[in-house]
Coordinates of C-alpha atoms in Angstrom, one line a residue:
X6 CA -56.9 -4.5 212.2
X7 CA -54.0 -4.2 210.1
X8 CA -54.8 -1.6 206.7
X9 CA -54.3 -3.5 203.3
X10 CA -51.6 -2.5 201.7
X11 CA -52.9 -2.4 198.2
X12 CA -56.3 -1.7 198.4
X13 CA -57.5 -1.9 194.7
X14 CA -56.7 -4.6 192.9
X15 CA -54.4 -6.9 195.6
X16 CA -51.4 -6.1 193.1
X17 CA -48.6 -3.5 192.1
X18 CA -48.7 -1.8 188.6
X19 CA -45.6 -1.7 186.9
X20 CA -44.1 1.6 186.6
X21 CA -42.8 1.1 183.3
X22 CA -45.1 2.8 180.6
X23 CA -45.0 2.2 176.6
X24 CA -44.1 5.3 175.0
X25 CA -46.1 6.1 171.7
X26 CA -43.0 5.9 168.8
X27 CA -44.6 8.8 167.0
X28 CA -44.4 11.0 170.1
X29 CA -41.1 10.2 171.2
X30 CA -39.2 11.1 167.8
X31 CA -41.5 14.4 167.6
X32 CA -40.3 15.3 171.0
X33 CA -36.3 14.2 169.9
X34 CA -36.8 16.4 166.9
X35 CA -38.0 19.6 168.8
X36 CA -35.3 19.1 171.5
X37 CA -32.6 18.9 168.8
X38 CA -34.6 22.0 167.1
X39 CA -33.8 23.9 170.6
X40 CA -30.2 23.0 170.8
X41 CA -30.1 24.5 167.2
X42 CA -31.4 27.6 168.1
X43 CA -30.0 27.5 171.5
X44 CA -26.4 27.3 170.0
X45 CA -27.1 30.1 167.1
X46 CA -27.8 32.5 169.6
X47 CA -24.7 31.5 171.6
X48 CA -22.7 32.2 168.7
X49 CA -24.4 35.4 167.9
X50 CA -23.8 36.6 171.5
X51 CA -20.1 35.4 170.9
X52 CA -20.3 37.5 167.8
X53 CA -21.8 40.8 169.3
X54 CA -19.1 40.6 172.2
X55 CA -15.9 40.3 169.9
X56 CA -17.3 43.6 167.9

C-alpha cells in the first residue's frame, strides 16, 4: 500500500502568506531606525580613531 501523499486535506497550501500592512511598515521603520543608529556609531568610531 502506497502512503498518501497529502494526508489532510488531498491538496497543497500555497506558501504565499498575506502580510498585515500595518506590521510590515512598523517593521520597515525599525529596520531603517537600526541602520540610523548603526551608521552614527560607525561614524563615532570613525571619529574616536582619527583623534
Amino acid at each position: 500500500m502506497r502512503p498518501r501523499r497529502y494526508p489532510y486535506s488531498g491538496k497543497k497550501e500555497s506558501t504565499f502568506v498575506k502580510a498585515d500592512p500595518e506590521l510590515v511598515e512598523k517593521l520597515l521603520r525599525n529596520t531603517s531606525f537600526l541602520e540610523r543608529l548603526q551608521k552614527k556609531a560607525y561614524q563615532f568610531s570613525d571619529r574616536l580613531r582619527r583623534i
